[in-house]
Each structure stands twice: as structure tokens, then as C-alpha cells.
Amino acid sequence: MNKETIAIHHGYERDTQGTTAVPIYQTTAYVFASAKQASDRFTLQALGNIYTRLTNPTTAVLEARLAALEGGASALATSSGQAAIFYAISNLIEAGDNVIISDKIYGGSVTLFKHTLKKFGLEARVFNLDESSSIEALIDDKTKAIFYESLSNPQIAVADIDAISAIAKKHGIISICDNTVATPYLVNPIAHGADIVVHSCSKYISGQGLALGGAIIDRDGLLDFFKGNPRYPHFFTPDESYQGLVYTDLPFPPFNLRIRLSLLRDIGATPSPFNSWSLIQSLETLSLRIEKHSSNALKIAKFLESHPKVSNLNYPALESNKYNGLSKKYFKDGLCSGLLSFEVADKESAWKILDNTKIFSIVVNIGDSKSIITHPSSTTHQQIPLAEQVKIGISQGLIRLSIGLENADDLIEDLKQALNS
Ligand SMILES: *Cc1c(COP(=O)(O)O)cnc(C)c1O
């Protein structure tokens, strides 16, 4: 089935009322038919709902659709993108381990790896996304994951997914791709060898800035990957916290299973059924929106490219962009979503443009139908020291645009007057 059809129909069996729309199962817990059934569900002898922290029928539809859209084995929805990244990493590591991360990732992920997880005893080793081969020199026997973004925010860099996957595979290390900006409509990292895909559903999947959410999608075949793999003994040795359960002994995708049975149980960053429902509505129009976001952004990139005040325009769909080849290789029809960034002279010029736009809103979000203008250095990446910011391509004059679904000519007029004022 094609993605447009999956996004609208997959994973929903009409309930007894025959509702066409997926119902919101707004409940915390579930009634068991008998004491025996309750016990069987806890011992996994019978599968079924216990408590919404672990599973919920509305959320299950969202999960089934996301897994199918990404071509994965299963999906697990979380309350935010940050929770998804935290779970995906925590599922692989313990104190003393290291992960290899791209130098071009979301600001919240930078602080998660370099500060919060560091306090838990994890070391983050940084590689230059433009030189995937540099990953190999960073690997040792304590390396548990390689983490990167397919289309990075805010540098708008495109990852060479095949090359990164090949290195991960060669060393038997899990690779995790944050596919938030590209969305499953433009690229499926798993088809290019990624083991795990994470999403912030709060962006293009929500599409109107209505609901926070996250997701983890695991690939088929991880059962064999984890069985006996000395890097990840906790998958094939008894889990004391679950009566000695061995994850690779069960006939389920083990990566998300372990998150659900242990991390979600213990930490609980679960989506509310209402937010899952909201994201299900949004997914139905993902394909239409991404096409329009991308065509609008291309028109605006072309306008900005020729503007005298604009330098270093980052939009991979432009022939002149250094990632143009990679974007054509990986992204559907070479489309690059609605995110672009560019530089003006300095911070003062950048702030003036932000303050002078009328249709664009100053917001730290992306993927909304409403166009957004952001100054990353003083907001999304403000917690990273200025010298570090420059190294990862965030200058004081950098402006990020998330192009919405308005009329492109109106947006160009707005930018024109803001740039010239
Ligand atoms: C926003 C974002 C996140 C974090 O997601 P939340 O849903 O805001 O927690 C992670 N990665 C990328 C690429 C993002 O843009």
C-alpha cells in the first residue's frame, strides 16, 4: 500500500459502533474479565490492555500507522520527541558507555546528550555529519549507538544514511535516525539500513502546532541482531525487574518491547489518548502538506538566494546547495520540506527582520501550517556557548524559516518588506 492510503486507513478495525473516525479511548485503565485474565496479562501469557501508561487503543492506531509509514516492525508513541530520544538511547546504554552523535542535531538533543545523559555516566562523541567516515575512529567496545538527523535542524544538512548505516552494521552498533524534519513521507531511513527511527510528532506530523508527541520505530530483524550480541547483553539475559524475562525469547520486535515493558513502565512519558487522536487526524494530510510546504519553501529559497542582504542560504532542493545530490538521492522527488535557513550581517540585522515580518510569527517551532521565523542563536540553541554554536554552523546572523501553507507570494512580499526595512 502507498503512504497516502496507509496514513488514512491502516491499523484501525472499526469498533462495535462502526465509527468512521478513530475513537478517543480516554481512559486510564481497563477492566479484566477475570482475575486469571488480569494475571495472564501481567505475565504476558495473554496480550491486552492493562493501564494507559503502557498501551491505549487510540495510541495503538497511531503506532500502527507510524510503523507502516516508516516500513518498520513496530512503533511506540511517547509524550514528546525528547522522550522518544531519551528512551531510544536509554534502551541501549548503562553508565560508562558512549554514543556517537552528529554535530548537526536539534538543540534539545545536544543538551540531552552533553549534559543530562552525561550525569548518568554516558559519554557523547561528536562526528561531523559531512564526513560519515570519521565515525569509525570514534568506535570502541563501549559504543552503543550512532545518532543523527536525516535532515538536520537548523543547518538543513542532509545525512548520507547509506554510509552511516554501513558503518553501524559493520561494527554491530545500533544506528538511530531522527527523521522529524524529513518526515516518513520524504524518506524512510530504515529502507537505507537505519535500525531505529525517532520522531518528534509535534512538528510536521501534527502540522498545525496542536499536539506534542514522539515516536520510536524499530526495524524488522532486530531479534536476530540482539540475540547473543555482546554489546547489548540486557536483551538476551534475564531482566530481574520482570521476573527474569528474556526479551529475545519473545516473538516480538525486542527494541520497542523492552522500552514498553521497562522504561515506559518506570518513567511513563506516554501520550494522552487525546493527543494521539489529534496526531491521527493530522497524519491523514501529511502527504499533501509536505508537498505544499516543500514547493512553497523552494519558491522562497529562490527569492532569498538573489537578495543582496542574504548569504549562505541553506535549502538542499536548490541546485547550488552542497546537499543537493544527497537530497535527490534520498528524498521523494528531491522535496526538502518547509525548513530553510540563511544568514544576514549580524544579530541586530537578524532581530530587525524578525520584528518586521507580519505574516511570519516569532515562534520556536517548525512544521506548522503558519509560517515561523526564528533566531536560533538566541533561542533554540541559546544554551550552547557562542563559540560552539559557530562550529556547528549557527552564526549570530542565522535566521531559520519554517515555511507554512500560506500563499508563497504573500510570504515573499512579507520577507521582502522585512529585509528592506
Ligand atoms: C522538536 C524536535 C525534537 C524534540 O521534539 P519535542 O516533541 O519538542 O520534544 C527532536 N528532534 C528534532 C529534529 C526536533 O525538531
Coordinates of C-alpha atoms and ligand atoms in Angstrom, one line a residue:
M1 CA 0.0 0.0 0.0
N2 CA 1.2 3.5 -0.6
K3 CA 1.8 6.1 2.1
E4 CA -1.3 8.3 1.4
T5 CA -3.5 5.2 1.9
I6 CA -1.7 3.9 4.9
A7 CA -1.9 7.3 6.6
I8 CA -5.7 7.3 6.3
H9 CA -6.7 3.6 6.8
H10 CA -4.0 1.5 8.4
G11 CA -4.4 -0.1 11.8
Y12 CA -8.0 0.8 12.6
E13 CA -10.6 -2.0 12.8
R14 CA -14.0 -0.3 13.2
D15 CA -15.2 -0.8 16.7
T16 CA -18.7 -2.1 17.6
Q17 CA -20.3 1.3 16.9
G18 CA -18.8 1.4 13.4
T19 CA -17.3 4.8 13.8
T20 CA -15.5 6.0 10.7
A21 CA -13.2 8.2 12.7
V22 CA -10.9 6.6 15.2
P23 CA -12.5 7.0 18.7
I24 CA -10.6 8.6 21.6
Y25 CA -10.3 6.0 24.2
Q26 CA -10.0 8.4 27.1
T27 CA -9.3 6.0 29.9
T28 CA -6.6 5.4 32.4
A29 CA -7.2 1.7 33.0
Y30 CA -9.1 -1.4 31.6
V31 CA -11.5 -3.9 33.2
F32 CA -10.3 -7.5 33.2
A33 CA -12.9 -10.3 32.6
S34 CA -11.5 -12.3 35.5
A35 CA -8.6 -12.5 38.0
K36 CA -7.0 -15.1 35.7
Q37 CA -7.1 -12.7 32.7
A38 CA -5.5 -10.0 34.8
S39 CA -2.7 -12.3 35.9
D40 CA -2.2 -13.6 32.4
R41 CA -1.8 -10.1 31.0
F42 CA 0.9 -9.3 33.6
T43 CA 2.8 -12.5 32.8
L44 CA 2.4 -11.8 29.1
Q45 CA 0.6 -15.1 28.6
A46 CA -2.2 -13.1 27.1
L47 CA -1.7 -9.7 25.4
G48 CA -4.1 -6.9 26.2
N49 CA -4.5 -3.6 27.8
I50 CA -3.6 -3.1 31.5
Y51 CA -3.1 0.6 32.0
T52 CA -2.7 3.6 29.6
R53 CA 0.8 4.2 30.7
L54 CA 1.7 1.0 28.8
T55 CA -0.9 0.8 26.0
N56 CA -4.1 2.5 24.8
P57 CA -6.3 1.6 21.8
T58 CA -6.2 5.1 20.3
T59 CA -2.5 5.4 20.6
A60 CA -2.2 1.9 19.2
V61 CA -3.7 3.1 15.9
L62 CA -1.2 6.0 15.7
E63 CA 1.6 3.5 16.4
A64 CA 0.5 1.1 13.7
R65 CA 0.3 3.9 11.2
L66 CA 3.7 5.3 12.0
A67 CA 5.3 1.8 11.9
A68 CA 3.8 1.2 8.5
L69 CA 4.7 4.6 7.1
E70 CA 8.3 4.1 8.1
G71 CA 8.4 0.5 7.0
G72 CA 9.3 -0.7 10.5
A73 CA 8.4 -3.7 12.6
S74 CA 6.7 -1.7 15.4
A75 CA 6.2 1.8 16.8
L76 CA 6.0 3.1 20.3
A77 CA 4.4 6.6 20.8
T78 CA 5.7 8.9 23.5
S79 CA 4.6 12.2 25.0
S80 CA 7.2 14.2 23.1
G81 CA 10.1 13.9 20.7
Q82 CA 12.6 14.4 23.5
A83 CA 11.0 11.5 25.4
A84 CA 11.4 9.3 22.3
I85 CA 15.1 10.1 22.0
F86 CA 15.7 9.6 25.7
Y87 CA 14.0 6.1 25.6
A88 CA 15.8 5.0 22.4
I89 CA 19.2 5.8 23.9
S90 CA 18.4 4.6 27.5
N91 CA 17.3 1.3 26.0
L92 CA 20.9 0.6 24.9
I93 CA 23.2 2.1 27.5
E94 CA 24.4 2.0 31.0
A95 CA 26.9 4.1 32.9
G96 CA 30.3 4.0 31.3
D97 CA 29.1 3.6 27.7
N98 CA 29.4 6.1 24.9
V99 CA 27.2 7.1 21.9
I100 CA 28.4 8.8 18.7
I101 CA 26.3 11.8 17.8
S102 CA 26.2 14.0 14.7
D103 CA 27.4 17.6 15.1
K104 CA 24.2 18.8 13.4
I105 CA 21.3 18.0 15.7
Y106 CA 18.4 19.7 17.4
G107 CA 19.4 21.9 20.4
G108 CA 17.4 19.9 22.9
S109 CA 19.2 16.7 21.8
V110 CA 22.5 18.4 22.2
T111 CA 21.8 19.3 25.8
L112 CA 20.2 15.9 26.5
F113 CA 23.4 14.1 25.3
K114 CA 26.0 16.5 26.6
H115 CA 24.5 17.4 30.0
T116 CA 21.6 15.2 31.2
L117 CA 22.8 11.9 30.0
K118 CA 26.4 12.8 30.9
K119 CA 25.3 13.0 34.5
F120 CA 24.1 9.4 34.1
G121 CA 27.6 8.4 33.1
L122 CA 27.2 8.5 29.3
E123 CA 29.9 10.0 27.0
A124 CA 28.8 11.7 23.8
R125 CA 31.4 11.6 21.0
V126 CA 30.7 14.0 18.2
F127 CA 31.3 13.4 14.5
N128 CA 31.0 15.7 11.5
L129 CA 27.8 14.8 9.6
D130 CA 29.5 15.8 6.3
E131 CA 32.2 13.2 6.9
S132 CA 30.5 10.0 7.9
S133 CA 33.7 8.0 7.6
S134 CA 35.0 9.9 10.7
I135 CA 32.6 7.8 12.8
E136 CA 34.8 4.7 12.6
A137 CA 37.7 6.2 14.6
L138 CA 35.3 7.0 17.5
I139 CA 34.0 3.5 17.9
D140 CA 35.1 1.2 20.8
D141 CA 33.6 -1.7 22.6
K142 CA 31.6 0.7 24.8
T143 CA 29.9 2.4 21.9
K144 CA 26.2 1.6 22.0
A145 CA 24.6 3.9 19.4
I146 CA 25.1 6.2 16.4
F147 CA 22.6 9.1 16.5
Y148 CA 22.0 11.6 13.7
E149 CA 19.2 13.5 11.9
S150 CA 18.2 12.7 8.2
L151 CA 17.6 16.4 7.6
S152 CA 19.1 18.5 10.3
N153 CA 17.6 21.4 12.2
P154 CA 18.6 24.3 11.7
Q155 CA 21.6 23.7 9.4
I156 CA 19.3 21.9 6.9
A157 CA 22.1 19.4 6.2
V158 CA 21.3 16.0 4.6
A159 CA 22.8 12.8 6.1
D160 CA 24.3 10.1 3.9
I161 CA 22.1 7.5 5.5
D162 CA 23.5 4.6 3.5
A163 CA 27.1 5.4 4.5
I164 CA 26.2 5.8 8.2
S165 CA 24.2 2.6 8.2
A166 CA 27.0 0.6 6.6
I167 CA 29.5 1.7 9.4
A168 CA 26.9 0.8 12.1
K169 CA 26.3 -2.6 10.5
K170 CA 30.0 -3.4 10.1
H171 CA 30.5 -2.9 13.9
G172 CA 27.2 -4.3 15.1
I173 CA 26.1 -1.0 16.6
I174 CA 22.5 0.3 16.6
S175 CA 22.0 3.4 14.4
I176 CA 19.2 5.8 15.3
C177 CA 17.9 8.4 12.8
D178 CA 15.8 11.4 13.9
N179 CA 13.5 11.7 10.9
T180 CA 11.4 14.6 12.3
V181 CA 12.2 17.3 9.6
A182 CA 12.2 15.0 6.6
T183 CA 9.1 13.0 7.8
P184 CA 8.2 9.5 6.7
Y185 CA 6.7 10.9 3.6
L186 CA 10.0 12.1 2.1
V187 CA 12.4 9.4 3.4
N188 CA 12.4 6.0 5.2
P189 CA 15.7 5.7 6.9
I190 CA 15.0 2.0 7.7
A191 CA 15.0 1.3 3.9
H192 CA 18.5 2.7 3.9
G193 CA 19.7 0.5 6.7
A194 CA 18.9 2.5 9.8
D195 CA 17.9 0.3 12.8
I196 CA 15.7 2.8 14.7
V197 CA 13.8 5.9 13.6
V198 CA 12.7 8.5 16.1
H199 CA 10.3 11.4 15.6
S200 CA 9.1 14.5 17.2
C201 CA 5.4 14.2 16.1
S202 CA 5.0 17.8 17.4
K203 CA 6.3 19.2 14.1
Y204 CA 5.1 18.1 10.6
I205 CA 3.1 15.1 11.8
S206 CA 1.0 17.4 13.9
G207 CA 1.2 20.0 11.2
Q208 CA -0.7 22.8 12.9
G209 CA 1.2 23.1 16.2
L210 CA -1.6 21.4 18.1
A211 CA -0.1 18.5 20.0
L212 CA 3.2 17.3 21.3
G213 CA 4.2 13.8 20.6
G214 CA 7.1 11.5 19.8
A215 CA 7.6 8.0 18.3
I216 CA 10.2 5.3 18.1
I217 CA 10.1 2.9 15.2
D218 CA 12.3 -0.3 15.1
R219 CA 13.2 -2.3 12.0
D220 CA 12.5 -5.9 11.3
G221 CA 15.2 -8.4 12.2
L222 CA 16.4 -6.9 15.4
L223 CA 15.6 -10.1 17.3
D224 CA 18.4 -11.8 15.4
F225 CA 20.7 -8.8 15.8
F226 CA 20.3 -8.7 19.6
K227 CA 20.5 -12.5 20.3
G228 CA 23.9 -13.1 21.8
N229 CA 25.2 -9.7 20.7
P230 CA 27.9 -8.9 23.4
R231 CA 27.3 -5.1 23.1
Y232 CA 23.7 -5.5 24.4
P233 CA 23.6 -8.3 26.9
H234 CA 20.4 -6.9 28.6
F235 CA 18.4 -8.0 25.6
F236 CA 19.3 -11.7 25.8
T237 CA 19.9 -12.1 29.6
P238 CA 17.2 -12.3 32.3
D239 CA 15.6 -8.9 33.3
E240 CA 15.4 -9.1 37.1
S241 CA 12.8 -6.3 37.1
Y242 CA 10.4 -8.5 35.1
Q243 CA 10.8 -11.9 36.8
G244 CA 13.7 -12.9 34.7
L245 CA 12.1 -12.2 31.4
V246 CA 14.5 -12.6 28.4
Y247 CA 13.4 -10.1 25.6
T248 CA 14.9 -12.1 22.7
D249 CA 13.0 -15.2 23.8
L250 CA 9.7 -13.5 22.9
P251 CA 8.3 -13.4 19.4
F252 CA 8.0 -9.6 19.3
P253 CA 10.3 -6.7 18.0
P254 CA 12.6 -6.6 21.1
F255 CA 13.7 -3.0 20.9
N256 CA 10.2 -1.4 21.5
L257 CA 9.1 -4.3 23.6
R258 CA 11.8 -3.6 26.1
I259 CA 11.0 0.1 26.2
R260 CA 7.3 -0.6 26.8
L261 CA 7.8 -3.2 29.5
S262 CA 10.5 -1.5 31.4
L263 CA 11.2 2.2 30.5
L264 CA 7.6 3.2 29.8
R265 CA 6.6 1.3 32.9
D266 CA 9.2 3.0 35.1
I267 CA 9.3 6.5 33.6
G268 CA 5.9 6.9 31.9
A269 CA 6.3 9.6 29.2
T270 CA 3.1 8.3 27.5
P271 CA 1.0 10.3 25.1
S272 CA -2.5 11.3 26.2
P273 CA -5.2 9.5 24.1
F274 CA -6.4 12.9 23.0
N275 CA -3.1 13.9 21.6
S276 CA -2.7 10.5 19.9
W277 CA -6.1 11.1 18.3
S278 CA -5.1 14.6 17.2
L279 CA -2.0 13.3 15.6
I280 CA -4.0 10.6 13.8
Q281 CA -6.2 13.4 12.2
S282 CA -3.0 15.2 11.2
L283 CA -1.3 12.2 9.6
E284 CA -4.2 11.9 7.1
T285 CA -3.0 15.1 5.3
L286 CA 0.8 14.7 5.8
S287 CA 1.5 13.9 2.2
L288 CA -0.5 16.9 0.9
R289 CA 1.1 19.3 3.4
I290 CA 4.7 18.2 2.8
E291 CA 4.3 18.7 -0.9
K292 CA 3.0 22.2 -0.4
H293 CA 5.5 23.1 2.4
S294 CA 8.2 22.0 0.0
S295 CA 7.0 23.8 -3.1
N296 CA 6.4 27.0 -1.0
A297 CA 9.9 26.8 0.5
L298 CA 11.5 26.3 -2.8
K299 CA 9.9 29.5 -4.2
I300 CA 11.0 31.4 -1.1
A301 CA 14.5 29.9 -1.3
K302 CA 14.8 31.1 -4.9
F303 CA 13.7 34.6 -3.9
L304 CA 16.1 34.8 -1.0
E305 CA 19.0 33.4 -3.0
S306 CA 19.1 36.5 -5.1
H307 CA 18.6 39.0 -2.3
P308 CA 21.7 41.2 -1.6
K309 CA 21.3 41.0 2.2
V310 CA 21.2 37.2 2.2
S311 CA 24.2 34.9 2.3
N312 CA 24.7 31.2 3.0
L313 CA 21.2 30.2 2.1
N314 CA 20.6 26.6 3.3
Y315 CA 17.9 24.7 1.3
P316 CA 19.0 21.4 -0.2
A317 CA 16.5 21.5 -3.1
L318 CA 18.4 24.3 -4.7
E319 CA 20.8 23.1 -7.4
S320 CA 23.5 25.4 -5.8
N321 CA 23.3 23.7 -2.4
K322 CA 26.0 21.3 -1.4
Y323 CA 23.5 18.7 -0.2
N324 CA 21.5 18.8 -3.5
G325 CA 22.9 15.5 -4.6
L326 CA 22.1 13.8 -1.3
S327 CA 18.6 15.3 -1.2
K328 CA 17.8 14.0 -4.7
K329 CA 19.2 10.6 -3.8
Y330 CA 17.2 10.2 -0.5
F331 CA 14.1 12.4 -0.6
K332 CA 11.0 11.7 -2.6
D333 CA 11.1 13.8 -5.8
G334 CA 14.0 15.7 -4.2
L335 CA 11.5 17.6 -2.0
C336 CA 13.0 19.1 1.2
S337 CA 10.1 20.1 3.5
G338 CA 9.5 23.7 4.6
L339 CA 12.6 24.3 6.7
L340 CA 15.3 26.7 5.4
S341 CA 17.9 29.0 6.9
F342 CA 20.1 31.8 5.8
E343 CA 22.5 34.4 7.2
V344 CA 22.3 38.2 7.4
A345 CA 25.1 40.5 8.6
D346 CA 24.7 40.2 12.3
K347 CA 22.4 39.6 15.3
E348 CA 20.9 43.2 15.1
S349 CA 20.0 42.8 11.4
A350 CA 18.5 39.4 12.1
W351 CA 16.4 40.6 15.0
K352 CA 15.2 43.6 12.9
I353 CA 13.9 41.2 10.2
L354 CA 12.2 39.0 12.8
D355 CA 10.5 42.0 14.3
N356 CA 9.4 43.5 11.0
T357 CA 7.7 40.4 9.5
K358 CA 3.9 40.5 9.6
I359 CA 2.8 37.1 8.4
F360 CA 5.6 35.1 9.9
S361 CA 5.4 34.6 13.7
I362 CA 8.4 34.6 16.0
V363 CA 8.0 31.1 17.4
V364 CA 10.3 28.3 18.3
N365 CA 8.6 25.5 16.5
I366 CA 8.6 24.1 13.0
G367 CA 6.3 22.2 10.7
D368 CA 3.2 24.4 11.4
S369 CA 0.8 25.5 8.7
K370 CA 1.5 29.0 9.9
S371 CA 4.9 30.3 8.8
I372 CA 7.5 30.8 11.5
I373 CA 10.7 32.8 11.8
T374 CA 13.3 32.0 14.4
H375 CA 16.7 33.3 15.6
P376 CA 18.4 30.0 16.7
S377 CA 21.4 31.5 18.3
S378 CA 19.4 33.4 21.0
T379 CA 16.6 30.8 21.4
T380 CA 16.7 27.1 20.3
H381 CA 20.5 26.9 20.6
Q382 CA 20.9 29.6 23.3
Q383 CA 22.1 27.0 25.8
I384 CA 25.1 26.2 23.6
P385 CA 28.1 28.5 24.1
L386 CA 28.6 31.0 21.2
A387 CA 31.9 29.6 20.2
E388 CA 30.4 26.1 20.0
Q389 CA 27.4 27.5 18.0
V390 CA 29.7 28.8 15.3
K391 CA 31.4 25.4 15.0
I392 CA 28.1 23.7 14.2
G393 CA 27.0 26.3 11.7
I394 CA 24.9 28.6 13.9
S395 CA 26.1 32.2 13.4
Q396 CA 24.6 35.2 15.2
G397 CA 23.1 36.3 11.8
L398 CA 21.4 33.0 11.1
I399 CA 17.7 33.1 10.6
R400 CA 15.6 29.9 10.3
L401 CA 12.3 29.9 8.5
S402 CA 9.6 27.2 8.7
I403 CA 7.5 27.9 5.6
G404 CA 3.8 27.2 6.2
L405 CA 0.9 26.6 3.9
E406 CA 0.0 30.3 3.1
N407 CA 0.3 31.7 -0.4
A408 CA 4.0 31.8 -1.3
D409 CA 3.7 35.2 -3.0
D410 CA 2.3 36.7 0.2
L411 CA 5.2 35.2 2.2
I412 CA 7.8 36.6 -0.3
E413 CA 6.2 40.0 -0.1
D414 CA 6.4 39.9 3.7
L415 CA 10.1 38.9 3.7
K416 CA 10.9 41.5 1.0
Q417 CA 9.5 44.3 3.2
A418 CA 11.1 43.0 6.3
L419 CA 14.5 42.6 4.6
N420 CA 14.3 46.1 3.1
S421 CA 13.1 47.9 6.2
Ligands
LIG1 C1 11.5 19.4 18.0 C2 12.5 18.4 17.8 C3 12.8 17.4 18.7 C4 12.1 17.4 20.1 O1 10.7 17.1 20.0 P1 9.6 17.6 21.0 O2 8.4 16.9 20.5 O3 9.6 19.1 21.0 O4 10.1 17.1 22.4 C5 13.7 16.4 18.4 N1 14.3 16.4 17.2 C6 14.1 17.4 16.3 C7 14.8 17.3 15.0 C8 13.2 18.4 16.5 O5 12.9 19.3 15.6

